[in-house]
Amino acid sequence: MSGGASKAREAVRPRVDPSLVEEIKRIEEKWQARWREARLFEADPDPGRPKFFVTFPYPYVNAYPHLGGAFTILRVDVTARYKRMRGYNVLFAQGWHATGSPIVAAALRLREGDEKIIRALREMGVSDEEIPKFRDPTYWVYFFSKGWRRDLERYGMSIDWRREFFTTKLNPYYSKFIEWQYLKLREKGLVGKGEHPVVWCPKEQKVVGDHDRPDEYAGISPEEAVIIKFRGEDGLVYPALTYRPETVFGVTNLWVHPEAEYLIAEVDGEDWVLNEYMAGELADQKHEVRVKGRVSGRSLLGRMARNPVTGELVPVLPASFVDPELGTGVVMSVPAHAPFDYVALRDLKERPEALGAYGLSAELVRGIEPKPLIRVEGYSEVPARDAVERRGVRSQEEREKLEEATKEIYAKEYHTGVLTEAAGRWAGRRVSEAKDEITEWLVGEGAAVKVYTLPRPVYCRCGARTHVKIVSDQWFLLYSKPEWKKLAHEAIDSMRFYPEEIRGEFHRLVDWYRDWAFTHKGELGTPLPWDPEWVIESLSDSTIYMAYYTLAKYLQHPEVYGIKPEQLKPEVFDYVLLGKGDPVEVSRRTGIPVELLKAMREEFTYWYPVDLRISGKDLIPNHLVFFIFHHVAIFPREHWPRGIGVNGWILVGGERMSKSKGNFILLRQALDWWGADATRWAEILAGADPGLDDANFEAAVADKAVEDLLGWIRFARENYGKGRTERLSVDDWFESVLERTIKEVTEHMERLEYKTALVKAFYDLQAQYRWYLRRAGSPHRDALKRFVEAVTLMIAPFAPHTAEEAWEAIGKKGFASVAPWPVADESKIRPEVERAEEIVRSVLDDAREVLRFAKNARRLRVVVAEEWKYRLLTLIAEKRRSGAPLRDAVREAIESLPPSERRRAGRLVPLITRFPEVLSRLVDRSLEEKALREAAGFLSRELKVEVVVEREEESDAPKKSQALPGKPALYAE
């Protein structure tokens, strides 16, 4: 292990006292057993209660859960627990995904003796004796689905486990459901068979969907490009792949990588120079390809080829920026409009010795100049030069800057660029309008061919690099259909999104999707009912399975309900899920009792639609869009999804989890190190508000959480029911803070802003309680009881075992997990009382500063401002609330005064400008004075001097005129 990895691994290790962890784990085991005994989270229809159905994408069971998946499902559990406490009948079910190639590929690699797979299994705690069993793909499914369930139970997930299931034909009940879904899609004309480009694995000979790739390659799809043929004087064709065929008019030369090896291949009867990758891609796109030999890039340098549109001969030159594995490996150079080309040409001109190293003369490039082709507002006639010089690019090796410049130029030129006279008959046309016409003309002239390719390398889970293949016998979901897209857009418009800003991305993706290959061969999954040699791929069988959760209680338990897979004919699902057909006739044809069919129908209609689906951001471009597409295709409008929440990934110590970095943490490791509640706590504090930003898990936060949570149980047990009975005015302040916090935390919970809610409910409120103790000396009994109860209940969704223990410790019956969520008593929320207390706090802080310079002072005079100043600041505050800048608000307020008062008011301008916070602390003078007089004893104790509160008009203190509302003048003597 490297030093860096060793350091990272050490940084994620727990440092908390192990005995404390054992104590918190005993508490967790106790409450998990009680939940199971009470069957607390089993949810059945209850027409007398509102329902809430929340789901998490079922995980792929080829490994144990790590902190990443645990982070997202925790947000689901927090939602479920919160909604139960708000009175909802909550369904939170969980299944396991096994469809697709990853498990099959891993089992195959194990059979081949792959050490990486063996090592990965060992690292997860699988014994050497058990590893051979993983050669069978089905063993992975059974083994890891059990492991996931055990880990999630330990994690405190409030799941109805009666509805657990896994996918593939290993579960014939689920397969019958998937078969029905695809029969419905075919019936609606949303399935087709034809010729389409797909991402293809040449090693495994199969379509590669997102789930068949490592995560970093998800969402990358075939794109249309153009290969332009430059015919060499040597009889070879130099094919250059481009996404900008309109720029062929500005080509000055061709680039190859001098150290690369190229093929000479006969492509459709012509001898082409290209890389091996493109030769394979073209062959899979119905081109005739025959490899004839190989040639080095170095040997191609200096050769001349003809630009097919200008007729000019252009040289083949060396460029290190060329990736010989991208495109054809041959690049056409347009230095006026392509930053990489501009810099590479400049490099050769400035360092002619680079040409000499290949036996080429500097004369070859001396006369080459950029050929302007596109006019763009805000740029010179050579936009690439502008973008390069603005970034100070020194050479073609500065790839990051050049990539940035390229994106800038390409976007500007495509959307706003206008072609010049160099483009011939397209002169004066916008690039965006002329591009397709130019492409068709080039193809028609035999100067180009259209191809599909991937914008960057994409790898299959088997390790092979994929390419684009045109298939003609593949089954496709016709996402390109306008009427299907229209329904999907309507669903998106009707849904809630957390955060709201992702709504537009869903609209964009619905428009972007074309037809989707939904069948594979040689994988786990459900066979296509009308063409069983094909298996429905992993994303495509994961679109409406939330409906299956409502039925899994019946279907996955034949020992209870007696349903057999062969009884699940399509008419069963038609009735249960769509309400079509006569249940008596369905019962007669299937043998399922009428009462059972009606019960399943009632179960579905009670729970559906899905109220909220929470997912990681990586599933936005595929699964979540498909989730919408398929629901609108299958179900009536009232059963369309109601909401989607997304979150970023989890970082550990500020970095993406990686075994090589030593910061990869399995959920079961975290549960061993910190227990469930501290792990949950640290994951929430890592950043569990909705959004696309990644959260950052810190081991130190989990360490402290163990102490904080045990400390709360101890505090609740030792303090509940204690306190004084006589009231102080500061009790009004604490009650206001407490009730306002309850109100604000509830609002945050409703918006899924869980980190913000937890910080306010626990840490902020405890800080306020500590201040309350300082002010009051001891708490009021009723306020303390309300504080303990409210905090315990507000942390219950986050740290449920801790909440249960504290709830029991204070003598409460039943479970905190289903106790009513605290409701704020808004009659006790008094903002003016809270502002008055803020004045007391500020006086304490300011007084400490004053006394720092008056070390021998024995008395502090606190001077409350005159009444007219309160009227003035009230005017200013009103104008600020109307949107006026502070300076304007002050000026307008003073101008509204009678002339006789303006002079003295003007003297306050510097003070108000210096201390604008007084506007937010503004209260009636009488309330401020009362708060300060009642706090005088407290201030005296804190400051160790006598504190006297005076009115400005009655005081003789120096500088008393500097008193402002919310900021009394202070004088030490």
Short mmCIF file of N, CA and C in Angstrom, two decimals, residues 734-824:
data_model
loop_
_atom_site.label_atom_id
_atom_site.label_comp_id
_atom_site.label_asym_id
_atom_site.label_seq_id
_atom_site.Cartn_x
_atom_site.Cartn_y
_atom_site.Cartn_z
N PHE A 734 -36.84 31.50 25.75
CA PHE A 734 -36.46 30.13 25.39
C PHE A 734 -37.64 29.39 24.76
N GLU A 735 -38.84 29.60 25.29
CA GLU A 735 -40.00 28.94 24.69
C GLU A 735 -40.21 29.42 23.26
N SER A 736 -39.98 30.69 23.02
CA SER A 736 -40.13 31.22 21.66
C SER A 736 -39.11 30.58 20.73
N VAL A 737 -37.86 30.51 21.19
CA VAL A 737 -36.80 29.88 20.38
C VAL A 737 -37.15 28.43 20.10
N LEU A 738 -37.60 27.73 21.12
CA LEU A 738 -37.91 26.31 20.97
C LEU A 738 -39.05 26.09 19.99
N GLU A 739 -40.13 26.83 20.13
CA GLU A 739 -41.27 26.65 19.23
C GLU A 739 -40.93 27.09 17.80
N ARG A 740 -40.18 28.15 17.68
CA ARG A 740 -39.77 28.59 16.33
C ARG A 740 -38.86 27.54 15.69
N THR A 741 -37.98 26.96 16.48
CA THR A 741 -37.09 25.92 15.94
C THR A 741 -37.89 24.72 15.47
N ILE A 742 -38.87 24.31 16.25
CA ILE A 742 -39.73 23.19 15.83
C ILE A 742 -40.39 23.51 14.49
N LYS A 743 -40.89 24.73 14.37
CA LYS A 743 -41.55 25.15 13.13
C LYS A 743 -40.56 25.12 11.96
N GLU A 744 -39.37 25.66 12.16
CA GLU A 744 -38.38 25.73 11.07
C GLU A 744 -37.86 24.35 10.71
N VAL A 745 -37.60 23.51 11.71
CA VAL A 745 -37.13 22.15 11.43
C VAL A 745 -38.18 21.40 10.62
N THR A 746 -39.44 21.56 10.97
CA THR A 746 -40.51 20.90 10.22
C THR A 746 -40.51 21.36 8.76
N GLU A 747 -40.33 22.64 8.54
CA GLU A 747 -40.27 23.17 7.16
C GLU A 747 -39.11 22.57 6.40
N HIS A 748 -37.96 22.46 7.05
CA HIS A 748 -36.79 21.85 6.39
C HIS A 748 -37.04 20.37 6.09
N MET A 749 -37.67 19.67 7.02
CA MET A 749 -37.97 18.25 6.79
C MET A 749 -38.89 18.09 5.59
N GLU A 750 -39.86 18.97 5.45
CA GLU A 750 -40.78 18.89 4.32
C GLU A 750 -40.05 19.09 2.99
N ARG A 751 -38.96 19.85 3.01
CA ARG A 751 -38.18 20.10 1.79
C ARG A 751 -37.01 19.13 1.64
N LEU A 752 -36.96 18.10 2.49
CA LEU A 752 -35.91 17.09 2.47
C LEU A 752 -34.53 17.69 2.78
N GLU A 753 -34.50 18.81 3.47
CA GLU A 753 -33.24 19.46 3.83
C GLU A 753 -32.80 18.90 5.18
N TYR A 754 -32.26 17.69 5.12
CA TYR A 754 -32.08 16.94 6.35
C TYR A 754 -30.87 17.38 7.16
N LYS A 755 -29.80 17.76 6.51
CA LYS A 755 -28.66 18.26 7.28
C LYS A 755 -29.04 19.54 8.01
N THR A 756 -29.66 20.46 7.29
CA THR A 756 -30.07 21.72 7.90
C THR A 756 -31.01 21.47 9.07
N ALA A 757 -31.96 20.54 8.89
CA ALA A 757 -32.92 20.24 9.95
C ALA A 757 -32.21 19.68 11.19
N LEU A 758 -31.27 18.75 10.98
CA LEU A 758 -30.60 18.13 12.11
C LEU A 758 -29.74 19.14 12.87
N VAL A 759 -29.02 19.97 12.15
CA VAL A 759 -28.17 20.97 12.81
C VAL A 759 -29.03 21.89 13.67
N LYS A 760 -30.17 22.32 13.13
CA LYS A 760 -31.04 23.22 13.90
C LYS A 760 -31.67 22.50 15.09
N ALA A 761 -32.13 21.29 14.85
CA ALA A 761 -32.86 20.57 15.89
C ALA A 761 -31.98 20.18 17.06
N PHE A 762 -30.73 19.89 16.79
CA PHE A 762 -29.86 19.37 17.85
C PHE A 762 -28.80 20.38 18.28
N TYR A 763 -27.92 20.72 17.38
CA TYR A 763 -26.77 21.55 17.78
C TYR A 763 -27.16 23.00 18.05
N ASP A 764 -27.92 23.59 17.15
CA ASP A 764 -28.31 24.99 17.37
C ASP A 764 -29.20 25.13 18.60
N LEU A 765 -30.13 24.21 18.76
CA LEU A 765 -31.05 24.30 19.89
C LEU A 765 -30.33 24.06 21.22
N GLN A 766 -29.35 23.17 21.22
CA GLN A 766 -28.60 22.96 22.46
C GLN A 766 -27.74 24.17 22.81
N ALA A 767 -27.24 24.83 21.77
CA ALA A 767 -26.49 26.06 22.04
C ALA A 767 -27.39 27.10 22.68
N GLN A 768 -28.62 27.18 22.19
CA GLN A 768 -29.59 28.12 22.79
C GLN A 768 -29.93 27.70 24.22
N TYR A 769 -30.02 26.40 24.45
CA TYR A 769 -30.32 25.92 25.80
C TYR A 769 -29.18 26.29 26.77
N ARG A 770 -27.95 26.16 26.31
CA ARG A 770 -26.81 26.52 27.17
C ARG A 770 -26.87 28.01 27.54
N TRP A 771 -27.24 28.84 26.57
CA TRP A 771 -27.39 30.26 26.87
C TRP A 771 -28.53 30.47 27.88
N TYR A 772 -29.59 29.74 27.68
CA TYR A 772 -30.74 29.83 28.59
C TYR A 772 -30.32 29.51 30.03
N LEU A 773 -29.51 28.47 30.19
CA LEU A 773 -29.05 28.12 31.53
C LEU A 773 -28.18 29.23 32.12
N ARG A 774 -27.34 29.81 31.29
CA ARG A 774 -26.51 30.92 31.77
C ARG A 774 -27.39 32.09 32.23
N ARG A 775 -28.41 32.37 31.47
CA ARG A 775 -29.28 33.51 31.78
C ARG A 775 -30.18 33.23 32.98
N ALA A 776 -30.74 32.03 33.03
CA ALA A 776 -31.76 31.74 34.04
C ALA A 776 -31.19 31.08 35.29
N GLY A 777 -30.00 30.49 35.17
CA GLY A 777 -29.44 29.75 36.30
C GLY A 777 -29.95 28.33 36.35
N SER A 778 -31.24 28.17 36.18
CA SER A 778 -31.85 26.83 36.10
C SER A 778 -33.06 26.95 35.19
N PRO A 779 -33.44 25.86 34.52
CA PRO A 779 -34.56 25.94 33.57
C PRO A 779 -35.91 25.84 34.26
N HIS A 780 -36.91 26.34 33.57
CA HIS A 780 -38.27 26.12 34.04
C HIS A 780 -38.66 24.68 33.72
N ARG A 781 -39.38 24.04 34.64
CA ARG A 781 -39.69 22.61 34.48
C ARG A 781 -40.43 22.32 33.17
N ASP A 782 -41.45 23.10 32.89
CA ASP A 782 -42.24 22.85 31.67
C ASP A 782 -41.40 23.07 30.42
N ALA A 783 -40.57 24.12 30.44
CA ALA A 783 -39.72 24.39 29.27
C ALA A 783 -38.72 23.27 29.06
N LEU A 784 -38.16 22.76 30.15
CA LEU A 784 -37.18 21.68 30.05
C LEU A 784 -37.84 20.41 29.53
N LYS A 785 -39.04 20.11 30.02
CA LYS A 785 -39.74 18.91 29.52
C LYS A 785 -40.03 19.04 28.02
N ARG A 786 -40.51 20.18 27.63
CA ARG A 786 -40.80 20.40 26.21
C ARG A 786 -39.53 20.28 25.38
N PHE A 787 -38.43 20.81 25.88
CA PHE A 787 -37.14 20.76 25.18
C PHE A 787 -36.69 19.31 25.00
N VAL A 788 -36.71 18.53 26.06
CA VAL A 788 -36.26 17.13 25.99
C VAL A 788 -37.15 16.33 25.04
N GLU A 789 -38.46 16.49 25.17
CA GLU A 789 -39.38 15.74 24.31
C GLU A 789 -39.21 16.13 22.84
N ALA A 790 -39.14 17.44 22.58
CA ALA A 790 -39.07 17.91 21.20
C ALA A 790 -37.77 17.48 20.53
N VAL A 791 -36.64 17.63 21.22
CA VAL A 791 -35.37 17.23 20.62
C VAL A 791 -35.35 15.72 20.38
N THR A 792 -35.82 14.96 21.34
CA THR A 792 -35.83 13.50 21.17
C THR A 792 -36.64 13.10 19.95
N LEU A 793 -37.79 13.72 19.76
CA LEU A 793 -38.63 13.37 18.61
C LEU A 793 -38.06 13.90 17.31
N MET A 794 -37.45 15.08 17.35
CA MET A 794 -36.91 15.64 16.10
C MET A 794 -35.67 14.90 15.62
N ILE A 795 -34.94 14.22 16.52
CA ILE A 795 -33.79 13.44 16.07
C ILE A 795 -34.17 12.00 15.76
N ALA A 796 -35.42 11.62 16.05
CA ALA A 796 -35.84 10.23 15.84
C ALA A 796 -35.66 9.74 14.41
N PRO A 797 -35.95 10.55 13.38
CA PRO A 797 -35.71 10.05 12.02
C PRO A 797 -34.23 9.83 11.71
N PHE A 798 -33.36 10.56 12.39
CA PHE A 798 -31.93 10.48 12.11
C PHE A 798 -31.22 9.42 12.95
N ALA A 799 -31.51 9.42 14.25
CA ALA A 799 -30.88 8.49 15.18
C ALA A 799 -31.99 7.77 15.94
N PRO A 800 -32.69 6.86 15.29
CA PRO A 800 -33.91 6.29 15.88
C PRO A 800 -33.67 5.48 17.14
N HIS A 801 -32.55 4.76 17.21
CA HIS A 801 -32.30 3.94 18.40
C HIS A 801 -32.04 4.83 19.61
N THR A 802 -31.29 5.90 19.40
CA THR A 802 -31.03 6.86 20.47
C THR A 802 -32.33 7.50 20.94
N ALA A 803 -33.18 7.87 20.00
CA ALA A 803 -34.46 8.49 20.35
C ALA A 803 -35.32 7.53 21.15
N GLU A 804 -35.35 6.26 20.74
CA GLU A 804 -36.16 5.28 21.48
C GLU A 804 -35.66 5.14 22.91
N GLU A 805 -34.34 5.08 23.07
CA GLU A 805 -33.77 4.91 24.41
C GLU A 805 -34.07 6.12 25.29
N ALA A 806 -33.94 7.31 24.73
CA ALA A 806 -34.23 8.52 25.49
C ALA A 806 -35.72 8.61 25.80
N TRP A 807 -36.55 8.24 24.85
CA TRP A 807 -38.02 8.28 25.04
C TRP A 807 -38.43 7.36 26.19
N GLU A 808 -37.85 6.17 26.21
CA GLU A 808 -38.15 5.23 27.30
C GLU A 808 -37.60 5.77 28.62
N ALA A 809 -36.41 6.39 28.56
CA ALA A 809 -35.76 6.88 29.78
C ALA A 809 -36.58 7.96 30.47
N ILE A 810 -37.35 8.72 29.71
CA ILE A 810 -38.15 9.78 30.33
C ILE A 810 -39.57 9.30 30.65
N GLY A 811 -39.77 8.00 30.52
CA GLY A 811 -41.03 7.41 30.98
C GLY A 811 -42.14 7.37 29.96
N LYS A 812 -41.82 7.58 28.69
CA LYS A 812 -42.86 7.56 27.66
C LYS A 812 -43.18 6.13 27.25
N LYS A 813 -44.42 5.90 26.92
CA LYS A 813 -44.86 4.59 26.46
C LYS A 813 -44.82 4.53 24.93
N GLY A 814 -44.78 3.31 24.41
CA GLY A 814 -44.78 3.15 22.96
C GLY A 814 -43.41 3.49 22.36
N PHE A 815 -43.41 3.65 21.04
CA PHE A 815 -42.16 3.88 20.32
C PHE A 815 -42.04 5.35 19.89
N ALA A 816 -40.88 5.91 20.08
CA ALA A 816 -40.62 7.25 19.55
C ALA A 816 -40.76 7.27 18.04
N SER A 817 -40.47 6.13 17.39
CA SER A 817 -40.50 6.04 15.93
C SER A 817 -41.88 6.33 15.35
N VAL A 818 -42.92 6.12 16.14
CA VAL A 818 -44.27 6.38 15.64
C VAL A 818 -45.02 7.36 16.53
N ALA A 819 -44.29 8.03 17.43
CA ALA A 819 -44.92 9.08 18.24
C ALA A 819 -45.18 10.29 17.35
N PRO A 820 -46.18 11.10 17.69
CA PRO A 820 -46.47 12.27 16.85
C PRO A 820 -45.31 13.24 16.81
N TRP A 821 -45.01 13.72 15.64
CA TRP A 821 -43.99 14.75 15.45
C TRP A 821 -44.40 16.00 16.22
N PRO A 822 -43.47 16.68 16.90
CA PRO A 822 -43.85 17.87 17.66
C PRO A 822 -44.42 18.96 16.74
N VAL A 823 -45.49 19.56 17.19
CA VAL A 823 -46.13 20.64 16.44
C VAL A 823 -45.88 21.95 17.19
N ALA A 824 -45.38 22.93 16.49
CA ALA A 824 -45.03 24.20 17.12
C ALA A 824 -46.27 24.90 17.65
#
